[in-house]
PDB file of C-alpha atoms in Angstrom:
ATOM      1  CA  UNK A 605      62.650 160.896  42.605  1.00 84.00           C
ATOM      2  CA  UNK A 606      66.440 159.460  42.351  1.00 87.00           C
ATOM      3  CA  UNK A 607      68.858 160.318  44.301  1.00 88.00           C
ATOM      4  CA  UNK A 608      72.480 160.690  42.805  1.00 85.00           C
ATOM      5  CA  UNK A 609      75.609 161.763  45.172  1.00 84.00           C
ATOM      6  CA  UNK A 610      78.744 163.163  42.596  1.00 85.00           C
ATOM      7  CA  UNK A 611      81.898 163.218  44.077  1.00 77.00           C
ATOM      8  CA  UNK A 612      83.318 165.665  42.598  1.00 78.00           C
ATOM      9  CA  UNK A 613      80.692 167.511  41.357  1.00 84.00           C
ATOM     10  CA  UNK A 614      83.019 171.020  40.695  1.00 84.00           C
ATOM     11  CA  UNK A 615      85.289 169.348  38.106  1.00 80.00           C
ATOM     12  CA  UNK A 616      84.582 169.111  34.564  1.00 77.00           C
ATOM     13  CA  UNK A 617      83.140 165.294  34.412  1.00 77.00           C
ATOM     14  CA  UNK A 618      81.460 166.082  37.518  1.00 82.00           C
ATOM     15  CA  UNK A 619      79.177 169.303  36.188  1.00 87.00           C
ATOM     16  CA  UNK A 620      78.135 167.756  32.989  1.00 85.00           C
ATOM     17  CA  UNK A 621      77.010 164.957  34.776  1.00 86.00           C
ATOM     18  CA  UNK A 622      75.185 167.175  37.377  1.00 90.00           C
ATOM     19  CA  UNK A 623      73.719 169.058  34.626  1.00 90.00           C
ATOM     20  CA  UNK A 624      72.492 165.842  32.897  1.00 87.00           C
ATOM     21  CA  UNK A 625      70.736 164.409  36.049  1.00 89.00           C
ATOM     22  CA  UNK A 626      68.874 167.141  36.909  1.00 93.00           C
ATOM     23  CA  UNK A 627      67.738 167.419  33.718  1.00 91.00           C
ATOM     24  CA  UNK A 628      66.188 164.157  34.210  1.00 88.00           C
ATOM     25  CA  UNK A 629      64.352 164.483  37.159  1.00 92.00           C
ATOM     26  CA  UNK A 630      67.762 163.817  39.794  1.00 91.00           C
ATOM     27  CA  UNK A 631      68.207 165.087  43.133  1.00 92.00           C
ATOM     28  CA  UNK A 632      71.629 165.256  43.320  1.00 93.00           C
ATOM     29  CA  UNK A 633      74.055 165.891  46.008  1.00 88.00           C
ATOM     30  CA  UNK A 634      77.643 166.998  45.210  1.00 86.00           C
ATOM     31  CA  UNK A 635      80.606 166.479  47.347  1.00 81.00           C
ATOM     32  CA  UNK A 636      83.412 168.775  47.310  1.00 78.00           C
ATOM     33  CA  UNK A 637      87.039 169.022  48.694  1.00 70.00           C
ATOM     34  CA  UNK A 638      87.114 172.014  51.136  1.00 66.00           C
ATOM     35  CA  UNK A 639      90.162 173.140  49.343  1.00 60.00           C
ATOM     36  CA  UNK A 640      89.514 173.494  46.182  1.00 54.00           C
ATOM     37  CA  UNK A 641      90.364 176.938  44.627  1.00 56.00           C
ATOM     38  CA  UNK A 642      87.691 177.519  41.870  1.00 58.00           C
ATOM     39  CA  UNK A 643      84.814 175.259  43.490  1.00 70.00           C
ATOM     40  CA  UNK A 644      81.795 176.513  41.827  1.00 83.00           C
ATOM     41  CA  UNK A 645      82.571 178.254  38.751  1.00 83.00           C
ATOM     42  CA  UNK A 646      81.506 175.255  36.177  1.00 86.00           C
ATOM     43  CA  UNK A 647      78.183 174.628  38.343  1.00 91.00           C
ATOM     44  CA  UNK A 648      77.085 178.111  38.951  1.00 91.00           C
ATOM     45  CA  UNK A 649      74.468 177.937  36.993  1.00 93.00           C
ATOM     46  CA  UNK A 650      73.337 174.978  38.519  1.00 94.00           C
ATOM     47  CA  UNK A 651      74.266 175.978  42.247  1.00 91.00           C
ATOM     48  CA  UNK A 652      70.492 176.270  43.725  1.00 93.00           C
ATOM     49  CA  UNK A 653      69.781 172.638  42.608  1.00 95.00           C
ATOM     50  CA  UNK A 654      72.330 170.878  43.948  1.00 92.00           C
ATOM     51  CA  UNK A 655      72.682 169.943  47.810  1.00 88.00           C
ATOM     52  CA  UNK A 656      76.022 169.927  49.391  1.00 83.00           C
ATOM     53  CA  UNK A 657      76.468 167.043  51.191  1.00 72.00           C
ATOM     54  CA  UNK A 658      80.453 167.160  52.848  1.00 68.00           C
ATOM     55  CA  UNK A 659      83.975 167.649  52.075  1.00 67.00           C
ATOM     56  CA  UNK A 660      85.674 165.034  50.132  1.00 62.00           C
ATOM     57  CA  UNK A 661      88.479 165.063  52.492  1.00 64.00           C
ATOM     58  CA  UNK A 662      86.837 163.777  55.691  1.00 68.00           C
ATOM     59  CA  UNK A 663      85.979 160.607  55.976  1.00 68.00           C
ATOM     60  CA  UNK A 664      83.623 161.243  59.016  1.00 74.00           C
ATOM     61  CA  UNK A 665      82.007 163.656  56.591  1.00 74.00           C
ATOM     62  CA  UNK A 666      81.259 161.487  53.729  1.00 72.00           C
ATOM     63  CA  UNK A 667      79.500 158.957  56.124  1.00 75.00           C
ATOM     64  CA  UNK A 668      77.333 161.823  57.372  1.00 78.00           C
ATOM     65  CA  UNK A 669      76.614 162.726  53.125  1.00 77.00           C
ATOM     66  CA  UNK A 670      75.914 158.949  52.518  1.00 77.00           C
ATOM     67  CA  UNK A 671      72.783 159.276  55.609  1.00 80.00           C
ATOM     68  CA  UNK A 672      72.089 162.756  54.405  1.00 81.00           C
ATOM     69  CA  UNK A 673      71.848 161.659  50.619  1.00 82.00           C
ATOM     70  CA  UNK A 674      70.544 158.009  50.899  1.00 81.00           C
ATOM     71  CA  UNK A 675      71.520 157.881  46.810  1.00 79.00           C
ATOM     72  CA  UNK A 676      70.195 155.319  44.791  1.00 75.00           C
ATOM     73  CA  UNK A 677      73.797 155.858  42.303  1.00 69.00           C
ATOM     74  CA  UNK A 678      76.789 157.357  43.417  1.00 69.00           C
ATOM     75  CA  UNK A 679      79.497 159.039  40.879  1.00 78.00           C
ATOM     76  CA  UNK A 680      83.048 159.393  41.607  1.00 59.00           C
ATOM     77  CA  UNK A 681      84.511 161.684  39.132  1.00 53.00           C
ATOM     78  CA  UNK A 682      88.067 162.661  39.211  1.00 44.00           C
ATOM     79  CA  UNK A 683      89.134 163.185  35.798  1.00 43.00           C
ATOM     80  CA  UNK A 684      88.298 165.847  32.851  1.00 40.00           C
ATOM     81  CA  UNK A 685      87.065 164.619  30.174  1.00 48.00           C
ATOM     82  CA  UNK A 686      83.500 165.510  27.990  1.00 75.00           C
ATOM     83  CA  UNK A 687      79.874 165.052  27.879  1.00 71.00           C
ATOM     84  CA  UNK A 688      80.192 161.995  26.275  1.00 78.00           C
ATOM     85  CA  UNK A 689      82.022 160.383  28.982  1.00 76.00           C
ATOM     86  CA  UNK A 690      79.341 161.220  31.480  1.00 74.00           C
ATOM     87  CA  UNK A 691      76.523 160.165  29.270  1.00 79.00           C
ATOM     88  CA  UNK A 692      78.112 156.742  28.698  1.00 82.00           C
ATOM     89  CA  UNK A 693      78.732 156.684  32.756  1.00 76.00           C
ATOM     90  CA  UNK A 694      75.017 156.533  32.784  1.00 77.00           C
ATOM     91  CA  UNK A 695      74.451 154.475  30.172  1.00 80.00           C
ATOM     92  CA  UNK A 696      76.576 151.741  31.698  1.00 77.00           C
ATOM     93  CA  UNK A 697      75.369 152.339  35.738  1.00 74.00           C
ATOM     94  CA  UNK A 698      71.608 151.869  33.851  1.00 74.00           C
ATOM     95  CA  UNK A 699      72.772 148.216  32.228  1.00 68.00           C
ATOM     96  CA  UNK A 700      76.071 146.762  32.630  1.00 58.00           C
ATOM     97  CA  UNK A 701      76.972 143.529  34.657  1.00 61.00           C
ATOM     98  CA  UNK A 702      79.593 145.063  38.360  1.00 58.00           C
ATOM     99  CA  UNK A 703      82.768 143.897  37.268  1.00 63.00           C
ATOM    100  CA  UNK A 704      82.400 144.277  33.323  1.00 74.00           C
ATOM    101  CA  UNK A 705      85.376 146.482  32.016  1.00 76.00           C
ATOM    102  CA  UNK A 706      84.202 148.773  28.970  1.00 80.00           C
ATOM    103  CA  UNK A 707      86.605 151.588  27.188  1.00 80.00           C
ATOM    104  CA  UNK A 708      85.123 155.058  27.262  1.00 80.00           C
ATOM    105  CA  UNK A 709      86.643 156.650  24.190  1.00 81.00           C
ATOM    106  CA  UNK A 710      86.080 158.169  20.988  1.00 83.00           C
ATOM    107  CA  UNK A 711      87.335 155.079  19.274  1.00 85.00           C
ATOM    108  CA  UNK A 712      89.175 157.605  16.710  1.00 86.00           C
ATOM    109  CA  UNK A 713      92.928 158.797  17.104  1.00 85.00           C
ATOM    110  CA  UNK A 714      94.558 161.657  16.808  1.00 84.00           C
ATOM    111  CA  UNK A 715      98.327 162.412  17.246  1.00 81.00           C
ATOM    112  CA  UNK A 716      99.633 165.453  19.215  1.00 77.00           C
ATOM    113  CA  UNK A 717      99.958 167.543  15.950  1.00 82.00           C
ATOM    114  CA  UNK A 718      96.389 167.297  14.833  1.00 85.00           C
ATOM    115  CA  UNK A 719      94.849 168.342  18.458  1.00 82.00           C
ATOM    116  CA  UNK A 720      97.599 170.929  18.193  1.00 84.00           C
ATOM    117  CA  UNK A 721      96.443 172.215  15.075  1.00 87.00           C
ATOM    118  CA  UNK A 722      92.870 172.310  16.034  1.00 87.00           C
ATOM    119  CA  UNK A 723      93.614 174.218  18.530  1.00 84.00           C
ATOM    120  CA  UNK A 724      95.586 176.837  17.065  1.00 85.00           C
ATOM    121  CA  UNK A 725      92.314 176.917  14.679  1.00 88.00           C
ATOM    122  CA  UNK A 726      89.927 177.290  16.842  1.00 85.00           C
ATOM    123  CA  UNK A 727      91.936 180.607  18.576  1.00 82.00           C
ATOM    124  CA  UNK A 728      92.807 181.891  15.593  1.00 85.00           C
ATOM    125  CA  UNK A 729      96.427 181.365  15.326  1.00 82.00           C
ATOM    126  CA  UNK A 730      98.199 181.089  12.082  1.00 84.00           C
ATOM    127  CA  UNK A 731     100.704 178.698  12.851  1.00 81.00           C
ATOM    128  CA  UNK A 732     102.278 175.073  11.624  1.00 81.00           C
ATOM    129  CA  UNK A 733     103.354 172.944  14.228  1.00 81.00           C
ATOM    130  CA  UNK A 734     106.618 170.778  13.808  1.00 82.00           C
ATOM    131  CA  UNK A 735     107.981 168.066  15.471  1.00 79.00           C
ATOM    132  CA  UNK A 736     111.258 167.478  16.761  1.00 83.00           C
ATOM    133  CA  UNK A 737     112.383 163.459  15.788  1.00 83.00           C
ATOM    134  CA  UNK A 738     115.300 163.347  18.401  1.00 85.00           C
ATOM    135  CA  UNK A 739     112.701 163.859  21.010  1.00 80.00           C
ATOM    136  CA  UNK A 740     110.419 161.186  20.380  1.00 77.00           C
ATOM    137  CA  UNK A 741     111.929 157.773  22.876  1.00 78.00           C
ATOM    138  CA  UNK A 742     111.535 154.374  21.091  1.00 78.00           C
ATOM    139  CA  UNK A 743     108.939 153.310  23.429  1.00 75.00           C
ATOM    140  CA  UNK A 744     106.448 155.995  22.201  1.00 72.00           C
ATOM    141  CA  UNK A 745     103.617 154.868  20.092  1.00 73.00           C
ATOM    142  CA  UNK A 746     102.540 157.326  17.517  1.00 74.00           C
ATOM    143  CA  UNK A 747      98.980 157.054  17.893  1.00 75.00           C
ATOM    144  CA  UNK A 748      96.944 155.151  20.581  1.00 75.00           C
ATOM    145  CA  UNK A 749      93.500 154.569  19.247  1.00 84.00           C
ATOM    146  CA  UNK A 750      90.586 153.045  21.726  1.00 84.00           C
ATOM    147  CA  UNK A 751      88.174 150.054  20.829  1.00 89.00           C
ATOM    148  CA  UNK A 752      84.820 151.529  22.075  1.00 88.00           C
ATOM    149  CA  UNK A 753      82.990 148.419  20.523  1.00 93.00           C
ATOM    150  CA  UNK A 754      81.354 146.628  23.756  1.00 90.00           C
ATOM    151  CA  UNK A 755      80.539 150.196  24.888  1.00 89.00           C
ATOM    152  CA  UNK A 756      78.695 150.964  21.975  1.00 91.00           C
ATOM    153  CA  UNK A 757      77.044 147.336  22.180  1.00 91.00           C
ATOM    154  CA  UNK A 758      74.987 148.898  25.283  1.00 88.00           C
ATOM    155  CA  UNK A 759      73.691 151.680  23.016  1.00 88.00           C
ATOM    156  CA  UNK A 760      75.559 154.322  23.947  1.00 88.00           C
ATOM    157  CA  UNK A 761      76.366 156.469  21.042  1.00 86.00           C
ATOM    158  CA  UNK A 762      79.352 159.292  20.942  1.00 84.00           C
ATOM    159  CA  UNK A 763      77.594 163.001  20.332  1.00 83.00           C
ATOM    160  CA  UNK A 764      80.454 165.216  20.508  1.00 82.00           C
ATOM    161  CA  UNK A 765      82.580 165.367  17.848  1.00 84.00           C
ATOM    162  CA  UNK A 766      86.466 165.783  17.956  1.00 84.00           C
ATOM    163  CA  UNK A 767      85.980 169.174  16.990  1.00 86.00           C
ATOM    164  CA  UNK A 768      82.832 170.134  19.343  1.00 83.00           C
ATOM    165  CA  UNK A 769      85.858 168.723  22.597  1.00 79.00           C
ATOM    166  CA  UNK A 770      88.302 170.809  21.534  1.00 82.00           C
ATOM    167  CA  UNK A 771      85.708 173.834  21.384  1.00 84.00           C
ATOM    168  CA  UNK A 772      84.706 173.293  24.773  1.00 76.00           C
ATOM    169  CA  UNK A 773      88.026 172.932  25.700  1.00 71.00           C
ATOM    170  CA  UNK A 774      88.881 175.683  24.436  1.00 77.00           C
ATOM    171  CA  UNK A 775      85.910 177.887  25.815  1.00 74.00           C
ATOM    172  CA  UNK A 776      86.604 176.511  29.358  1.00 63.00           C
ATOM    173  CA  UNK A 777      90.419 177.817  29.177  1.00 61.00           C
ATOM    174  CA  UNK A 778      89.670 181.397  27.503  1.00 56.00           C
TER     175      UNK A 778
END
């Protein structure tokens, strides 16, 4: 059986991934930061089939959680993103050349007033948002739009769509 050690295993990126691994035969050991306030609520489902290994904060602690775990992979995950970010995590740890930079994205943009008014969808408010021109600087770009091309060269394949994220945004905030 492999053996996978998340850093972070309480956050967002963190639980899919935990989710995902044990649903394909992981053990998996999850690291945590003593202090964080809401440690377990995304993985409490999961919280009998995951060994706890240290805390994130002490160093003498993580050596004893790399002996304890003796992972084949290890997963540091410190931002909050989607499923599909943790599925193409895997996808690259399973194929790609150490080194090799790939961009983990949707490959589609969106500006600030369409995420705003799928949100306001999606809890039911009736509302238009507007922009305010003499707030924008000169060196913001309107739209910043990823090239997920070499990622999707491995295989990996987006399944969420925008509005599937901003649903499970949503759900994880209400």
């Amino acid at each position: 059986m492999p053996t996978a050690l998340i850093t972070g295993v309480t956050g967002q990126d963190g639980s899919y991934l935990a989710e995902l691994l044990l649903a394909k035969g992981y053990r998996v050991f999850g690291v945590v930061r003593r202090s964080s306030t809401t440690p377990y609520e995304r993985i409490a489902h999961i919280l009998d089939k995951i060994e706890f290994a240290s805390d994130l904060l002490d160093q003498h602690s993580l050596v004893d959680a790399m002996e304890a775990a003796k992972p084949d992979e290890i997963y540091s995950l410190a931002a909050q993103n989607v499923a599909d970010v943790v599925s193409s995590y895997i996808t690259l740890s399973k194929g790609a050349d150490s080194g090799e930079v790939f961009n983990v994205c949707s490959g589609e943009g969106r500006t600030v007033k369409q995420i705003a008014e799928a949100v306001l969808k999606i809890g039911g408010v009736r509302a238009v948002p507007k922009s305010d021109p003499s707030l924008v600087r000169p060196v913001d770009l309107p739209m910043l739009v990823g090239d997920n091309a070499k990622l999707r060269a491995t295989g990996w394949q987006p399944a969420f769509t925008f509005d599937d994220m901003v649903t499970d945004l949503w759900n994880h905030v209400a």
